[in-house]
Structure formats: C-alpha cells, structure tokens
Coordinates of N, CA and C and ligand atoms in Angstrom, one line a residue:
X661 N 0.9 -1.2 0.0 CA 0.0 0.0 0.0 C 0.9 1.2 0.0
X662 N 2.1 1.4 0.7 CA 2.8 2.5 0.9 C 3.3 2.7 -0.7
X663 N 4.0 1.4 -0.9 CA 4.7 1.4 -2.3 C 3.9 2.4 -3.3
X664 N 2.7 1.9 -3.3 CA 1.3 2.2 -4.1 C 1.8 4.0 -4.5
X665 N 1.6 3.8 -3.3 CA 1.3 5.5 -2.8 C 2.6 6.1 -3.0
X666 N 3.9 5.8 -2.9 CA 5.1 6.4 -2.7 C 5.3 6.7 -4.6
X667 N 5.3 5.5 -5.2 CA 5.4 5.8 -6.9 C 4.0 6.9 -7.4
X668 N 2.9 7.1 -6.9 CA 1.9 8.0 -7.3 C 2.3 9.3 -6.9
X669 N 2.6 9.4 -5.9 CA 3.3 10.8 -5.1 C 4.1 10.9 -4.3
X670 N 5.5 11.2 -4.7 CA 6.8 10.9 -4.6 C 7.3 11.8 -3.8
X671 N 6.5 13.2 -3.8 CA 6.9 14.0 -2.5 C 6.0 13.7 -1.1
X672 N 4.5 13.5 -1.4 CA 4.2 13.4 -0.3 C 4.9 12.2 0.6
X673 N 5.1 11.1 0.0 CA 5.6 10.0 0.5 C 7.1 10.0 0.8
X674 N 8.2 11.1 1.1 CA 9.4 11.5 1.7 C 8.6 12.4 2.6
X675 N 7.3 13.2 2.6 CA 6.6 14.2 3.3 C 6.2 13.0 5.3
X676 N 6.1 11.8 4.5 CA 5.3 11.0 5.2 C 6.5 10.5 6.0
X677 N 7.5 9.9 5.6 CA 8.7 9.3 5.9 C 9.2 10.2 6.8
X678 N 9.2 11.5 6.6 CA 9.9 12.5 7.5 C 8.6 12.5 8.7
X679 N 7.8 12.6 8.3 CA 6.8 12.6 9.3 C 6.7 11.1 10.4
X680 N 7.1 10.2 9.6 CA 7.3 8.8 10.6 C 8.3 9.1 11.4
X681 N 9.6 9.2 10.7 CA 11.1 9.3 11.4 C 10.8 10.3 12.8
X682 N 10.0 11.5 12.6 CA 9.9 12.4 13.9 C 9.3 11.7 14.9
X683 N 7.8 10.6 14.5 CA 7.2 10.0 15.1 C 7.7 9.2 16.5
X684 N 8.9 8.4 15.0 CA 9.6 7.3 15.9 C 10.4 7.9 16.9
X685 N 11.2 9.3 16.6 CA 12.2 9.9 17.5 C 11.1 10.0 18.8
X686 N 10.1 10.6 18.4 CA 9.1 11.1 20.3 C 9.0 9.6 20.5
X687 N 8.4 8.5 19.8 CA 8.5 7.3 20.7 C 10.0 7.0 21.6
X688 N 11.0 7.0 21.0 CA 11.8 6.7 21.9 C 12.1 7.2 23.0
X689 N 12.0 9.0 22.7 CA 11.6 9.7 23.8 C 10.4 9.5 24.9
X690 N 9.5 9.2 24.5 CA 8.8 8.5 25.2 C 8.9 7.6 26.3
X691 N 9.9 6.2 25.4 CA 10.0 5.0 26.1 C 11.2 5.4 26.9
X692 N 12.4 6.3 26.3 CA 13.3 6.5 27.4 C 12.8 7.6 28.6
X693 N 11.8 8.1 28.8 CA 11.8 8.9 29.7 C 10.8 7.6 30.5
X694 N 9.8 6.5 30.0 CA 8.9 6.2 30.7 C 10.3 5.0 31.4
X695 N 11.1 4.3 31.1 CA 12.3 3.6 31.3 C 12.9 3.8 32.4
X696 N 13.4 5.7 32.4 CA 13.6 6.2 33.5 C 13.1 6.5 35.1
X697 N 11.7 6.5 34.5 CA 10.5 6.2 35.2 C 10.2 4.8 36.1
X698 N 10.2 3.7 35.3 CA 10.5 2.3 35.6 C 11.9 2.4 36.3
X699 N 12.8 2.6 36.1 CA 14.0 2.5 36.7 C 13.6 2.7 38.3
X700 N 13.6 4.4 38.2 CA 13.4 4.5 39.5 C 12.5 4.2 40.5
X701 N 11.0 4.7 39.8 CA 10.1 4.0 40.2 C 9.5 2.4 40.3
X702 N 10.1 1.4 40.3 CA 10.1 -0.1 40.2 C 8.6 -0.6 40.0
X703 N 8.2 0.1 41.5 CA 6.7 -0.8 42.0 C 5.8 0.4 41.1
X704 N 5.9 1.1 40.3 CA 5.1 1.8 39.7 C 4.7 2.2 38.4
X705 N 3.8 1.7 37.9 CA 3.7 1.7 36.2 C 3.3 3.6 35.6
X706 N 4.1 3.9 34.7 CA 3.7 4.6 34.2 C 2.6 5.5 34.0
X707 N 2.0 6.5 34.1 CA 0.5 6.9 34.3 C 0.6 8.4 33.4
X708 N -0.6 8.5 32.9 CA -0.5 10.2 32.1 C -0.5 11.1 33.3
X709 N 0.3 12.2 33.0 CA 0.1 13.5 34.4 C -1.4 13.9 35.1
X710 N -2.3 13.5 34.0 CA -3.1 14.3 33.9 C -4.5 13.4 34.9
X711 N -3.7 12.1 35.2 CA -4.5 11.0 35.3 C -4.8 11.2 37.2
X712 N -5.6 10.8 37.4 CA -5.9 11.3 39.2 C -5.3 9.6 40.0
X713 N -4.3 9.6 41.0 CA -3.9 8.6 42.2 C -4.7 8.8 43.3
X714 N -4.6 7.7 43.9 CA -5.1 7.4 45.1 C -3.7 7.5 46.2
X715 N -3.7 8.7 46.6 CA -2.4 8.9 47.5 C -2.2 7.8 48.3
X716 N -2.8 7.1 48.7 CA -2.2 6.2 50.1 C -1.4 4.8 49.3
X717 N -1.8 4.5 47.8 CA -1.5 3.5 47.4 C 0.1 3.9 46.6
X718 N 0.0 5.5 46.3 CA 1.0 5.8 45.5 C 2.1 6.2 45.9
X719 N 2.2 6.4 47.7 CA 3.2 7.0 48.2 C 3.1 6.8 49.6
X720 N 3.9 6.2 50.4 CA 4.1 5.9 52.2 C 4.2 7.0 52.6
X721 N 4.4 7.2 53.8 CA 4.4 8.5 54.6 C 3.7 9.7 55.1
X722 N 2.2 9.8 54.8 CA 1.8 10.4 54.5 C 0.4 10.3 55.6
X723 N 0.1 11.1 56.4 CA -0.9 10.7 57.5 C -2.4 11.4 56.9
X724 N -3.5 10.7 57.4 CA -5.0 11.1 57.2 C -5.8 11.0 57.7
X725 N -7.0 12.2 57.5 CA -8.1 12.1 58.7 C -8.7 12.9 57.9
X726 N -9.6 12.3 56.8 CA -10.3 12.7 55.7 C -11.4 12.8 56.3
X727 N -12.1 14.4 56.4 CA -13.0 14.9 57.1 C -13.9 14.6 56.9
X728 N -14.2 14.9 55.6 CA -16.1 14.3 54.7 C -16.4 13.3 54.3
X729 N -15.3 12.3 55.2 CA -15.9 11.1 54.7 C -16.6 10.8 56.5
X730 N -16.8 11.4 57.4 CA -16.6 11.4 59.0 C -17.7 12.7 59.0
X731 N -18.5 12.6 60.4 CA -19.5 13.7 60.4 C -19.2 14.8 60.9
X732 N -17.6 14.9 61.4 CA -16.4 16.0 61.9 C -16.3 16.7 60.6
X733 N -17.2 17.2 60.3 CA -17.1 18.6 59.0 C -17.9 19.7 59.6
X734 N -18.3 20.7 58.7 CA -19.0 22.0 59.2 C -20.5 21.5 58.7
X735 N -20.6 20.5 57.8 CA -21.6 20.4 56.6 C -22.3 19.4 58.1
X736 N -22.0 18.3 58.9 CA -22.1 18.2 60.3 C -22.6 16.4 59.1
X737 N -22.3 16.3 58.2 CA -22.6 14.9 57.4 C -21.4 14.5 56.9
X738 N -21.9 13.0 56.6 CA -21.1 12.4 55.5 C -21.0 12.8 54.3
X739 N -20.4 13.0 53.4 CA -20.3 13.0 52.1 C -19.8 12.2 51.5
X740 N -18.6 11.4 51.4 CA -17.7 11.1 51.0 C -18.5 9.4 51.1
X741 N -18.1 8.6 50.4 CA -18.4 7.4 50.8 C -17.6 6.4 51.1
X742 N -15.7 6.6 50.8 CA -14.7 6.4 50.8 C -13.6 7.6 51.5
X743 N -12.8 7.3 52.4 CA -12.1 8.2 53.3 C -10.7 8.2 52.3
X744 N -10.3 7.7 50.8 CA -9.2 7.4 50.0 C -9.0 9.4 49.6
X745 N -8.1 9.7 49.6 CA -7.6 10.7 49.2 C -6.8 10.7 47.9
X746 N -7.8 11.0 46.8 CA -7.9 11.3 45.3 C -7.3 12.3 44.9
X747 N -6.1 12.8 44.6 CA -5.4 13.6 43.2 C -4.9 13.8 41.8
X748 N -4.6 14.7 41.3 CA -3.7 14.3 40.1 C -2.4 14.1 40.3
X749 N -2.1 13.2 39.2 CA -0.7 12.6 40.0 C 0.7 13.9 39.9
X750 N 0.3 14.8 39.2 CA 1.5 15.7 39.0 C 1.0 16.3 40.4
X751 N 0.4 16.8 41.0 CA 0.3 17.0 42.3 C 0.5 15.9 43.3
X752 N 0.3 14.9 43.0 CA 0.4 14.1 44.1 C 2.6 14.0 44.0
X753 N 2.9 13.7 43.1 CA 4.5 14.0 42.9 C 4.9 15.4 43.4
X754 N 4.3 16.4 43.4 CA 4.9 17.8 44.3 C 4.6 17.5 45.7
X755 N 3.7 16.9 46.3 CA 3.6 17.1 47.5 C 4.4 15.5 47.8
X756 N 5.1 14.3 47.3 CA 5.5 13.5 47.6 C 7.0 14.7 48.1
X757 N 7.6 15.0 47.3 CA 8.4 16.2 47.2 C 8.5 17.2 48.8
X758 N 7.6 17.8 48.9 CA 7.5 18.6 50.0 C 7.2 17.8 51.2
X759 N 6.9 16.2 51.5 CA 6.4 15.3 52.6 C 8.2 15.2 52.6
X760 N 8.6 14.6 51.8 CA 10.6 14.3 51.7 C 11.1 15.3 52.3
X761 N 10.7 16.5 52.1 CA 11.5 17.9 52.5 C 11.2 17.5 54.0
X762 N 10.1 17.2 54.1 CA 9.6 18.1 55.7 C 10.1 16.6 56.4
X763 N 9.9 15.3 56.2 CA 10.9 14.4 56.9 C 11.9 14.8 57.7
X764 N 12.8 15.4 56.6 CA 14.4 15.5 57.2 C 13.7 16.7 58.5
X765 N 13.0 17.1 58.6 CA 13.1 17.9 59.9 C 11.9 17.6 60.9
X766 N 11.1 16.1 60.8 CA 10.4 15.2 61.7 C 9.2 15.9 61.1
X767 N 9.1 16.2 60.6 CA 7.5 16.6 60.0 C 7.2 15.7 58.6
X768 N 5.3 15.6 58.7 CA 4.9 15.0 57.5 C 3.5 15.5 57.3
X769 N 3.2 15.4 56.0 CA 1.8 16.1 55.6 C 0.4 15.1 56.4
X770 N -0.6 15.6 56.6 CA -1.7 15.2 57.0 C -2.8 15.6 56.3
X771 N -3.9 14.4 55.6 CA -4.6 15.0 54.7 C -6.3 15.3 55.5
X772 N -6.7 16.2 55.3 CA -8.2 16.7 55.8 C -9.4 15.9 53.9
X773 N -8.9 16.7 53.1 CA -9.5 16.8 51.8 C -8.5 17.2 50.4
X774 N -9.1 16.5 49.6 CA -8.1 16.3 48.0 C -9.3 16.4 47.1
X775 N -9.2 15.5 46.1 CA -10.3 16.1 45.3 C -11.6 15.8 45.6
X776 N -12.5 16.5 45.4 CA -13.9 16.7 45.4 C -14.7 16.9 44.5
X777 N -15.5 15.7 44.5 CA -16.5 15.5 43.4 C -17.7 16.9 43.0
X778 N -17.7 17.5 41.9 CA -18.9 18.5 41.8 C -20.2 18.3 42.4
X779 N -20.9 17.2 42.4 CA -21.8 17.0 43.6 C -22.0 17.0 45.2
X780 N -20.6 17.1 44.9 CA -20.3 16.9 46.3 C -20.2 18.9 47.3
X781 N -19.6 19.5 45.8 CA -19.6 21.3 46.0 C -20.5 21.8 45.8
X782 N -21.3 21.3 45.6 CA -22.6 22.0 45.0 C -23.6 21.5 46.5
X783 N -23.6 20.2 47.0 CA -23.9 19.9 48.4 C -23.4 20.7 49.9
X784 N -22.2 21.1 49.5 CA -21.6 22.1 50.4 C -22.5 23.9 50.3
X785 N -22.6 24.0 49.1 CA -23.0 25.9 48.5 C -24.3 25.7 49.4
X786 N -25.2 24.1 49.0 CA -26.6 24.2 49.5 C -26.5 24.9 50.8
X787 N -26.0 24.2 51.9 CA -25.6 24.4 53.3 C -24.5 25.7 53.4
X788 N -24.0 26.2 52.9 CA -23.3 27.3 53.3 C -22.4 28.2 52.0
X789 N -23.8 28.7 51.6 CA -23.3 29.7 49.9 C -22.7 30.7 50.6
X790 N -21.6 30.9 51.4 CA -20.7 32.2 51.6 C -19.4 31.9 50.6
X791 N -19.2 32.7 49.7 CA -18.2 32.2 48.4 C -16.5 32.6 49.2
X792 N -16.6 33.3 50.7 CA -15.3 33.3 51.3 C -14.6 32.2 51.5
X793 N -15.8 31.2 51.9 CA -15.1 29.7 52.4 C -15.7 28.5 51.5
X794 N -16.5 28.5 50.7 CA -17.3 27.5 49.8 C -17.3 28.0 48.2
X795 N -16.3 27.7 47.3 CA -16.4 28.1 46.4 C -17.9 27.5 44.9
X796 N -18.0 28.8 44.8 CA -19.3 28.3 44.3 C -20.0 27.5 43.2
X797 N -20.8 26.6 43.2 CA -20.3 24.9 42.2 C -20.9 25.6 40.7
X798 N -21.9 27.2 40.7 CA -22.1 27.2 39.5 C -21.5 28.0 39.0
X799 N -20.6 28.6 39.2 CA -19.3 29.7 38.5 C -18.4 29.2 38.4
X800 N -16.7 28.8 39.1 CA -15.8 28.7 38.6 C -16.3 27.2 39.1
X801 N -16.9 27.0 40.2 CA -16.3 25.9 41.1 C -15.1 25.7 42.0
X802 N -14.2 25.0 42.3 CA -13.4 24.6 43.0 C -12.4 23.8 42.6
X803 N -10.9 24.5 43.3 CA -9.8 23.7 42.4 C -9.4 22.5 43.1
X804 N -10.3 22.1 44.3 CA -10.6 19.9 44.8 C -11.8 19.7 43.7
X805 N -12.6 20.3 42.5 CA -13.0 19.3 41.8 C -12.5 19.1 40.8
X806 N -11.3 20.1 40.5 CA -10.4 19.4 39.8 C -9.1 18.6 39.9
X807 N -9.0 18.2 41.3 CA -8.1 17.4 41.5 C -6.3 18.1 41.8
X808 N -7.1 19.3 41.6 CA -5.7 20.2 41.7 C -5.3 21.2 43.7
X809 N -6.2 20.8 44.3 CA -6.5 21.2 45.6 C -6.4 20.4 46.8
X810 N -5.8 20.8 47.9 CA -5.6 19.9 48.9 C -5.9 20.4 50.0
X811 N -6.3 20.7 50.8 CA -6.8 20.4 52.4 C -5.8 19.9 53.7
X812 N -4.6 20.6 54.1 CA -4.1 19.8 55.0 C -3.1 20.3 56.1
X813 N -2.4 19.6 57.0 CA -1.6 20.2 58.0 C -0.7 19.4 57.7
X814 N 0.4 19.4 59.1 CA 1.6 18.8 59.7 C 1.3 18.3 60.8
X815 N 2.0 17.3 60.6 CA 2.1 16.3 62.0 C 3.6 16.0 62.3
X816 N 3.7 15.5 63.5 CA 4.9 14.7 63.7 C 5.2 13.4 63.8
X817 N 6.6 12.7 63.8 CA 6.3 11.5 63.4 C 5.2 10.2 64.3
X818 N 4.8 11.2 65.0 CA 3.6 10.1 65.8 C 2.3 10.8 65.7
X819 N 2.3 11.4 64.4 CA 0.7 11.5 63.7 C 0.4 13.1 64.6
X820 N 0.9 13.8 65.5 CA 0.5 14.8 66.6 C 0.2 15.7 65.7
X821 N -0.6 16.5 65.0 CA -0.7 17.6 64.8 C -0.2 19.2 64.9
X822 N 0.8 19.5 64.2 CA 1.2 21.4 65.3 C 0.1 21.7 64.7
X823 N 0.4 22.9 65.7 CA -1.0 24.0 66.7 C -0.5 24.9 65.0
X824 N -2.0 25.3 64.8 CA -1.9 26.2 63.8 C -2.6 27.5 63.8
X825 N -3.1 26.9 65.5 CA -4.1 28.1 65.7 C -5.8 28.2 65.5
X826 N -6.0 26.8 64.7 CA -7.5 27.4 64.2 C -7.2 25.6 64.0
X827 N -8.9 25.1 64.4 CA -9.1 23.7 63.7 C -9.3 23.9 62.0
X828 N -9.8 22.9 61.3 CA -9.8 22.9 59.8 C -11.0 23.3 59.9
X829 N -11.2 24.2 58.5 CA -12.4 24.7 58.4 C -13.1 25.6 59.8
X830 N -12.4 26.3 60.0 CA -13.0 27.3 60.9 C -12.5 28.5 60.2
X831 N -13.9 29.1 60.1 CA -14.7 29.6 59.2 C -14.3 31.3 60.0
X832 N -13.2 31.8 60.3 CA -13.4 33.2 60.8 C -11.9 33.7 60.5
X833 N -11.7 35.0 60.7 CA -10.5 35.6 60.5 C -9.1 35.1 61.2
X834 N -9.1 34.3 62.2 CA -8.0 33.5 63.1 C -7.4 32.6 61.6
X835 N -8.5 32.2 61.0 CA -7.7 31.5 60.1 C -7.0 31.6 59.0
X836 N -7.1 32.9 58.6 CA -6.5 34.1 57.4 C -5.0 34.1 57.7
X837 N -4.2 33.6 56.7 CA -2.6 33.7 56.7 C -2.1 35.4 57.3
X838 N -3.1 36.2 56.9 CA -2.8 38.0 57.4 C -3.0 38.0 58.7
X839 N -3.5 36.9 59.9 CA -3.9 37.2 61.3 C -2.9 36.4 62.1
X840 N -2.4 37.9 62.6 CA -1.3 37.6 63.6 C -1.2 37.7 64.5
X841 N -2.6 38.0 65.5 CA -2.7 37.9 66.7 C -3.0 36.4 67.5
X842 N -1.3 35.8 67.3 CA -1.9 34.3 67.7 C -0.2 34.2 68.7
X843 N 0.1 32.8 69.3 CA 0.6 32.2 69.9 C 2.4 32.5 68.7
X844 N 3.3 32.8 69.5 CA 4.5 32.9 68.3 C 4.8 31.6 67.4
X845 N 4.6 30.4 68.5 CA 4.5 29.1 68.1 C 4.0 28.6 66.7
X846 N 2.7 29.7 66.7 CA 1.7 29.0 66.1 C 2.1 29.9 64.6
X847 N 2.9 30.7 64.9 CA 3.4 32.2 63.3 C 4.6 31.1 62.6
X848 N 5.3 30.7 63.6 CA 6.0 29.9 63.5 C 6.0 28.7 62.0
X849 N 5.0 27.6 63.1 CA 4.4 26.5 62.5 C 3.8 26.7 60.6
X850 N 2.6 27.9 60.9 CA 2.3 28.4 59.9 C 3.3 28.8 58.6
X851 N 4.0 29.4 59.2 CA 5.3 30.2 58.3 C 5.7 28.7 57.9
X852 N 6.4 28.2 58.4 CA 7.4 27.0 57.7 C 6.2 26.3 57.0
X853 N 4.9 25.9 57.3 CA 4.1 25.4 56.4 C 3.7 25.9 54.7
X854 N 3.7 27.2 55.2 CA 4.0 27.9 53.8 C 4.6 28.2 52.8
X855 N 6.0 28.0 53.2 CA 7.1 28.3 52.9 C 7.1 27.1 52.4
X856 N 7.3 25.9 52.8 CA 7.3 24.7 52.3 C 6.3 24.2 51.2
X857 N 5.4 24.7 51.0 CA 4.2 24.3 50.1 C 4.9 25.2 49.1
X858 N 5.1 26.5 49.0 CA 5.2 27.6 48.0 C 6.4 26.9 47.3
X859 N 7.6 26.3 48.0 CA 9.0 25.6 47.6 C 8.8 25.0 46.9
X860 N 7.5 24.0 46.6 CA 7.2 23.1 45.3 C 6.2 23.6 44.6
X861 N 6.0 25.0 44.7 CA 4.8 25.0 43.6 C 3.1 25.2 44.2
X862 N 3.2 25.3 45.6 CA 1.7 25.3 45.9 C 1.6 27.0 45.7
X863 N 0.6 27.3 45.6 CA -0.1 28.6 46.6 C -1.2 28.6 47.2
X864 N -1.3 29.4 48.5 CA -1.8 29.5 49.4 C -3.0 30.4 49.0
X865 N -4.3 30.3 49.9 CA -5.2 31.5 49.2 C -5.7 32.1 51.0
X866 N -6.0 33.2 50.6 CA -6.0 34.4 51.7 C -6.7 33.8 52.9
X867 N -8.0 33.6 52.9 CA -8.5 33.2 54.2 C -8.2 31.4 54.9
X868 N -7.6 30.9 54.4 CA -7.4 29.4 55.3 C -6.5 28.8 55.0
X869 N -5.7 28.3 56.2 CA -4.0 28.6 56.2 C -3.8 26.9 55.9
X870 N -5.1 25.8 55.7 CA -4.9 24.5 55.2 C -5.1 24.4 54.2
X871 N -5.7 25.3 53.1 CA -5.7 25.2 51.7 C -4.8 25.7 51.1
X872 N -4.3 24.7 49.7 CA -3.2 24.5 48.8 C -3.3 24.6 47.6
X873 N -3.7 25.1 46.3 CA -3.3 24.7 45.3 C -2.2 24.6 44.9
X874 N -2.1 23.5 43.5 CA -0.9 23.6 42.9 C -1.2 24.4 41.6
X875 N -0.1 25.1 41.3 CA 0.1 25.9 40.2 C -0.3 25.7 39.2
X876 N -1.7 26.2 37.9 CA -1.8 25.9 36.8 C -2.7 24.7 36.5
X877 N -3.4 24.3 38.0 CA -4.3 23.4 38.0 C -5.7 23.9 37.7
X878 N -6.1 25.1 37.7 CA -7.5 25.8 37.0 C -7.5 25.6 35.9
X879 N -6.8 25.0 35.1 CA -6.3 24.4 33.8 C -7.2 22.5 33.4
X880 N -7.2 22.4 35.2 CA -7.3 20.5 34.8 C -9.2 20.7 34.7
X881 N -9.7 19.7 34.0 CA -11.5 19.9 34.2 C -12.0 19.6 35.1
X882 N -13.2 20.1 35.5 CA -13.9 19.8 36.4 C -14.3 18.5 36.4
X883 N -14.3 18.0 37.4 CA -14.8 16.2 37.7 C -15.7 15.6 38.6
X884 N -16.9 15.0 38.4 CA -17.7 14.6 38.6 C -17.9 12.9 39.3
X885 N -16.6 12.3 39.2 CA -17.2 11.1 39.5 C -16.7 10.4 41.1
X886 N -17.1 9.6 41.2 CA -17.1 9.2 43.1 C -16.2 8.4 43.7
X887 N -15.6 8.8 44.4 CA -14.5 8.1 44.9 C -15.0 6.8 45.2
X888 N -14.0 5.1 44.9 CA -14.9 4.7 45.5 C -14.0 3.7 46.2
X889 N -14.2 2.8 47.2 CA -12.9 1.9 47.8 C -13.0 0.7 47.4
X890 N -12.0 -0.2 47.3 CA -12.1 -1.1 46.8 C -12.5 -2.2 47.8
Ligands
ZN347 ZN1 -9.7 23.4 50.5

C-alpha cells in the first residue's frame, strides 16, 4: 500500500517518511523517559500526568483524617463514601516532594481533603453559599473538583498535629494567613508550612491557612465522578 502511494506521489511520500522518522524519534523519547520512570520507580507503572492517584497507594508517609468522609465537618454529614484521598498525579508528585523535604526535619503532611466530586460542591453551596469559604459549584467551582487542591496540615512523626491556631475549616478571620494575633509558636508552625508548600509550587489562598493549590491546575477539568474503595 505504501509502495502504491510512494510511486503516485513521490513528495508526499518523503513528506510521510519524514513525518514517521519524527514520530519514531518522540516514541523513543517517550520509552526512554517512561524507562527512567521504571527504573526508578520499580513498583510503579507509568501513568498520564493528567491521570488522578489514590495517594495512600501511591506514596508511604503520609498521615490522614479525611473529614467528609466522617460527620467531623462544618456540613455536620457524610459526604464522601470512601475516606481514600484522590489527586492528580502531578500534584500528588509535588507534595510526595515537599512530605521528603519536611521528613528530614520530623514533620509530615496530613490530609483533611483532596479532590472533590462536583456534587459533592454543590452539596456544600446548598448548606453554606458564603463564596469566602465554599467556592461556588455554579461559576468557577473549585480547584478539589479538579483534582488540583488539597486540604491539610503537619504532623509529627507520631501523627501529633502542630498547633496552627485554628481547627480545619474554621470559618473566621483567626484562620486568614494575614492574622497575627496568635501564639508565636503557632506564626512559627504556619510560616514554615507555607514556605514549604510555596518551595514546590503550591499557593496559598487568603482566608485558610490549610488550603493549597498547585500551580496551573485551574487548567485541569472539572470532575464529577465518586470516589470509591475497593
Ligand atoms: Zn480546600
């Protein structure tokens, strides 16, 4: 069939050839980067960036107390039907990153909430449409239902929590990165928290000092479907 085609049209068919040869070069690129991947990663198959992990399976270290799946939320319900904390994996690789960093100085991340299903934000607006603290499910939504947002503190190596000043989700000015009328301890704790997330790429947003995005995730789509455990 090529042949067919190469003697009928003799340019397109060097057009085509050049077009394979580049093909083949990204495949190798490909396999040598996915190779590299295997190498280091052993127990871990390959995955698109774009593709959402289940952190507890994808990475050790990492402590949890996934709120909305527990009636310890503001919403005073369950939500969640699975307590598994859902990412994208290019986030879930920055914060593997910043859990390494904070090791070497006895600290490790603790997760509250990761991604969140659009029905699930839109169940939140019902119970509490203040767009300071509930971003709202029919305008931009929220960057946990795109898998690009995280929820969380520090612990130490026996799970302890530092004092940050405010429980999760408390909903008043104590919790705003700008409020400094707290414990030095607690400016402290905060600061190095922040400092440490910003170091790989998170930012912080004004009123709640346990929310994270990662950079350029307003980008990923909104997502709809339900966590579920196996
Ligand atoms: Zn959040």
């Amino acid at each position: 069939m090529i042949i067919v085609i190469c003697f009928s049209a003799l340019f397109a068919c060097d057009t085509q050839k050049a077009e394979h040869k580049e093909t083949e070069k990204q495949d190798s690129l490909v396999m040598a980067e996915s190779k590299q991947v295997m190498e280091e990663i052993p127990d871990r198959e390959p995955i698109a960036d774009t593709a959402f992990v289940v952190m507890k399976d994808y990475a050790n270290g990492f402590f949890y107390d996934m709120k909305y799946a527990t009636e310890d939320n503001f919403l005073k319900k369950t939500v969640y039907d699975c307590p598994d904390c859902m990412i994208r994996q290019e986030v879930a690789d920055a914060l593997i990153k910043v859990n390494d960093s904070l090791a070497t100085m006895g600290y490790h991340i603790k997760f509250f909430d990761c991604y969140r299903p659009l029905d699930v934000q839109k169940a939140m607006w019902k119970i509490y449409p203040d767009a300071r603290y509930v971003a709202n499910p029919n305008t931009t939504g929220s960057i946990h239902n795109r898998g690009g947002a995280v929820d969380i503190t520090l612990v130490d190596h026996e799970g302890k929590e530092l004092d940050m000043g405010t429980g999760f989700d408390h909903f008043g000015e104590e919790a705003h990165h700008a409020y400094k009328d707290l414990p030095e301890q607690v400016i402290i704790n905060r600061k190095l928290f922040k400092s440490m997330m910003e170091a790989f790429g998170f930012n912080a947003i004004r009123t709640e000092w346990w929310h994270y995005n990662y950079k350029g995730s307003s980008s990923y789509k909104i997502s709809n479907f339900k966590t579920e455990c196996d």
